[in-house]
Every structure is written in C-alpha cells, then in structure tokens.
Amino acid sequence: DSGVTQTPKHLITATGQRVTLRCSPRSGDLSVYWYQQSLDQGLQFLIQYYNGEERAKGNILERFSAQQFPDLHSELNLSSLELGDSALYFCASSVGGQGEEGGYTFGSGTRLTVV
Amino acid sequence: DQQVKQNSPSLSVQEGRISILNCDYTNSMFDYFLWYKKYPAEGPTFLISISSIKDKNEDGRFTVFLNKSAKHLSLHIVPSQPGDSAVYFCAPISSGSARQLTFGSGTQLTVLP
C-alpha cells in the first residue's frame, strides 16, 4: 500500500457519459498529479494541484477537469467520453509543490473502459 | 514531440547477468532523472534517481549513469533477479516551478531463471 488511494479501481461506461475519478494523497502530501496511460504508452501528465490550487497543466483535454478539495483529496472529471479515453489513470502525490526527487508516490490507478 | 525515448520496448536477460536499460532525452531543461518500476495492476514505484550535476548514482544492485553531452542515461541492474521483471520507466523532471515527471514509453524487462 503506497498510501495514495484511488477509487474506483475499475470503471466501465458508455461513450458520451461523464465519470469522476477520486484520489486521496499520502498523509502529509500537499501536491497531487494526474497521469494517463493509454495502451502501450508511457504515462502522460495531465494536471497538478498544490494545496487546492492548480499548479501546472499538461496534455489535458478540455473535456477533462480536475480539482483539489480542502481535505486535499482530488477528483478528475472526464466528460463526453470517447472510446479513445479508455486508459489507466494514475494519481501521484508529493510533499511539496515543487516535487521532491523520488518523492512522488503513485496510487494503483483507475482503469477506465469506454464502450 | 517525444522528449524522452526508451527505444527498447523489451529486454530479456538471464538471472545473475547484467540488465542495461537505456533512455534518451531531448529537453535540456531536465535537471533530475528518475527511474520507476511498474508491475502489472500496480502504480509505478520509485527506484533510483540522479541529479544533472552527477554522472553516476548507485544504490545496491542498481546504478544509473548520466551522459549529459549525449543526453543519454542508462540503468544497470546487477545481478538481475527474476523479481526484477517489470516495466521500467525513465522519468526526468524539468527545472521550473511545476516539477512534474515526463515519462518515457517504458521497457519491459524479463529476467529468465
């Protein structure tokens, strides 16, 4: 158990639908990062939050949004889902907003399947 | 635009021998380099890192070498063990405020008993 909790572990939904993925960071970590891993691809950085504020954006589609709540958990919202959105979505956390080398802890991911 | 390339999708090595995993990058702003290991159905776990001001970092069976002029780094595992079988990702960090990881596509290492 890495200390980063992601729910649900698996999600199957239809095209056009909207889903919410949840991440609880490791205790004491203020920063949350979201990554997407499509089939046979590396992990693509989506977005980072630090202590409730958006810190950095990567290749995140406009149909996707995220937020970090006062208790530091984060949610990734995916809407108007397409088949190509099927992927593993990982959340990682770190203590500081700058990120400590080696200090990124990943959750076990949410596998999203869009049918 | 792939900033981080791991050109070998897979590598098979005999138990006890050396495993060498390679990573090339193009972004000169990377100032720290991490290696992550990933088992199926699990998230990536941190393995070893190296700062851009160094050319070698060693931790037990794992050694990472950095050649800044060639924009190349490699991970050496010796001796390799069957439990090392996993996907290995090279993940540099760019200097700047965000400090997010940029992942390569990974190399599947299989250590044969």
mmCIF file of C-alpha atoms in Angstrom, chain A:
data_model
loop_
_atom_site.group_PDB
_atom_site.id
_atom_site.type_symbol
_atom_site.label_atom_id
_atom_site.label_comp_id
_atom_site.label_asym_id
_atom_site.label_seq_id
_atom_site.Cartn_x
_atom_site.Cartn_y
_atom_site.Cartn_z
ATOM 1 C CA ASP A 1 0.000 0.000 0.000
ATOM 2 C CA SER A 2 1.660 3.193 -1.235
ATOM 3 C CA GLY A 3 -0.551 5.471 0.851
ATOM 4 C CA VAL A 4 -2.162 7.014 -2.233
ATOM 5 C CA THR A 5 -5.710 5.743 -2.671
ATOM 6 C CA GLN A 6 -7.542 5.793 -5.957
ATOM 7 C CA THR A 7 -11.178 4.858 -6.446
ATOM 8 C CA PRO A 8 -12.723 3.155 -8.220
ATOM 9 C CA LYS A 9 -10.175 0.591 -9.408
ATOM 10 C CA HIS A 10 -12.210 -0.247 -12.487
ATOM 11 C CA LEU A 11 -14.854 1.686 -14.363
ATOM 12 C CA ILE A 12 -16.811 0.720 -17.466
ATOM 13 C CA THR A 13 -19.025 3.316 -19.085
ATOM 14 C CA ALA A 14 -20.553 4.222 -22.409
ATOM 15 C CA THR A 15 -19.478 6.841 -24.894
ATOM 16 C CA GLY A 16 -20.856 10.293 -24.166
ATOM 17 C CA GLN A 17 -21.042 9.691 -20.437
ATOM 18 C CA ARG A 18 -19.305 11.516 -17.603
ATOM 19 C CA VAL A 19 -17.229 9.923 -14.819
ATOM 20 C CA THR A 20 -15.353 11.103 -11.755
ATOM 21 C CA LEU A 21 -12.118 9.545 -10.549
ATOM 22 C CA ARG A 22 -11.025 10.133 -6.997
ATOM 23 C CA CYS A 23 -7.606 10.320 -5.387
ATOM 24 C CA SER A 24 -6.633 10.620 -1.732
ATOM 25 C CA PRO A 25 -2.973 11.619 -1.414
ATOM 26 C CA ARG A 26 -0.496 10.189 1.070
ATOM 27 C CA SER A 27 -0.856 11.718 4.518
ATOM 28 C CA GLY A 28 1.049 14.998 4.660
ATOM 29 C CA ASP A 29 1.390 15.396 0.905
ATOM 30 C CA LEU A 30 0.069 18.682 -0.460
ATOM 31 C CA SER A 31 0.569 18.127 -4.163
ATOM 32 C CA VAL A 32 -1.446 15.852 -6.437
ATOM 33 C CA TYR A 33 -0.588 14.920 -10.021
ATOM 34 C CA TRP A 34 -2.805 13.129 -12.546
ATOM 35 C CA TYR A 35 -1.394 10.953 -15.327
ATOM 36 C CA GLN A 36 -2.995 8.998 -18.153
ATOM 37 C CA GLN A 37 -1.519 5.789 -19.526
ATOM 38 C CA SER A 38 -3.052 4.583 -22.762
ATOM 39 C CA LEU A 39 -2.309 1.176 -24.268
ATOM 40 C CA ASP A 40 1.408 0.685 -24.916
ATOM 41 C CA GLN A 41 2.120 4.283 -23.986
ATOM 42 C CA GLY A 42 4.098 5.948 -21.279
ATOM 43 C CA LEU A 43 2.367 7.999 -18.642
ATOM 44 C CA GLN A 44 1.182 11.364 -19.925
ATOM 45 C CA PHE A 45 0.994 14.224 -17.434
ATOM 46 C CA LEU A 46 -2.457 15.777 -17.223
ATOM 47 C CA ILE A 47 -2.568 18.261 -14.366
ATOM 48 C CA GLN A 48 -1.089 19.145 -10.974
ATOM 49 C CA TYR A 49 -2.661 20.699 -7.900
ATOM 50 C CA TYR A 50 -0.858 22.055 -4.888
ATOM 51 C CA ASN A 51 -2.775 22.779 -1.690
ATOM 52 C CA GLY A 52 -6.012 23.364 -3.571
ATOM 53 C CA GLU A 53 -4.604 25.468 -6.379
ATOM 54 C CA GLU A 54 -3.862 24.396 -9.940
ATOM 55 C CA ARG A 55 -0.074 24.439 -10.387
ATOM 56 C CA ALA A 56 0.586 23.033 -13.859
ATOM 57 C CA LYS A 57 -1.275 21.710 -16.865
ATOM 58 C CA GLY A 58 -0.097 19.125 -19.333
ATOM 59 C CA ASN A 59 -1.903 17.433 -22.193
ATOM 60 C CA ILE A 60 -5.325 17.605 -20.613
ATOM 61 C CA LEU A 61 -8.330 17.757 -22.921
ATOM 62 C CA GLU A 62 -10.954 20.458 -22.488
ATOM 63 C CA ARG A 63 -13.481 17.698 -21.766
ATOM 64 C CA PHE A 64 -11.448 16.840 -18.671
ATOM 65 C CA SER A 65 -11.246 18.871 -15.488
ATOM 66 C CA ALA A 66 -9.908 18.400 -12.004
ATOM 67 C CA GLN A 67 -9.980 19.967 -8.594
ATOM 68 C CA GLN A 68 -8.380 19.550 -5.199
ATOM 69 C CA PHE A 69 -10.550 19.952 -2.139
ATOM 70 C CA PRO A 70 -9.710 21.465 1.274
ATOM 71 C CA ASP A 71 -9.048 17.996 2.690
ATOM 72 C CA LEU A 72 -6.506 17.628 -0.168
ATOM 73 C CA HIS A 73 -8.239 14.814 -1.984
ATOM 74 C CA SER A 74 -8.570 15.354 -5.704
ATOM 75 C CA GLU A 75 -11.095 14.445 -8.359
ATOM 76 C CA LEU A 76 -10.603 14.106 -12.092
ATOM 77 C CA ASN A 77 -13.771 14.618 -14.103
ATOM 78 C CA LEU A 78 -13.977 13.172 -17.593
ATOM 79 C CA SER A 79 -16.967 14.140 -19.725
ATOM 80 C CA SER A 80 -18.347 13.386 -23.208
ATOM 81 C CA LEU A 81 -16.310 10.225 -23.081
ATOM 82 C CA GLU A 82 -14.897 8.727 -26.261
ATOM 83 C CA LEU A 83 -13.501 5.264 -26.959
ATOM 84 C CA GLY A 84 -10.019 6.761 -27.039
ATOM 85 C CA ASP A 85 -10.335 7.864 -23.421
ATOM 86 C CA SER A 86 -10.044 4.255 -22.340
ATOM 87 C CA ALA A 87 -6.853 4.149 -20.295
ATOM 88 C CA LEU A 88 -5.285 3.771 -16.898
ATOM 89 C CA TYR A 89 -5.460 6.963 -14.883
ATOM 90 C CA PHE A 90 -2.869 7.362 -12.147
ATOM 91 C CA CYS A 91 -2.695 9.822 -9.338
ATOM 92 C CA ALA A 92 0.564 10.673 -7.584
ATOM 93 C CA SER A 93 1.286 12.836 -4.586
ATOM 94 C CA SER A 94 4.296 14.601 -3.146
ATOM 95 C CA VAL A 95 5.008 16.689 -0.091
ATOM 96 C CA GLY A 96 5.819 19.988 -1.742
ATOM 97 C CA GLY A 97 4.563 21.850 -4.752
ATOM 98 C CA GLN A 98 7.996 21.701 -6.317
ATOM 99 C CA GLY A 99 8.141 17.944 -6.058
ATOM 100 C CA GLU A 100 10.919 16.128 -4.266
ATOM 101 C CA GLU A 101 13.099 13.886 -6.364
ATOM 102 C CA GLY A 102 11.936 10.368 -5.689
ATOM 103 C CA GLY A 103 9.169 11.700 -3.514
ATOM 104 C CA TYR A 104 6.349 11.115 -5.947
ATOM 105 C CA THR A 105 4.145 8.306 -4.690
ATOM 106 C CA PHE A 106 1.713 6.740 -7.108
ATOM 107 C CA GLY A 107 -1.615 5.098 -6.490
ATOM 108 C CA SER A 108 -2.536 1.825 -8.154
ATOM 109 C CA GLY A 109 -4.662 3.568 -10.762
ATOM 110 C CA THR A 110 -8.192 3.535 -12.129
ATOM 111 C CA ARG A 111 -8.769 1.514 -15.272
ATOM 112 C CA LEU A 112 -11.394 3.250 -17.394
ATOM 113 C CA THR A 113 -13.032 1.366 -20.234
ATOM 114 C CA VAL A 114 -15.334 3.288 -22.559
ATOM 115 C CA VAL A 115 -17.623 1.068 -24.646
#
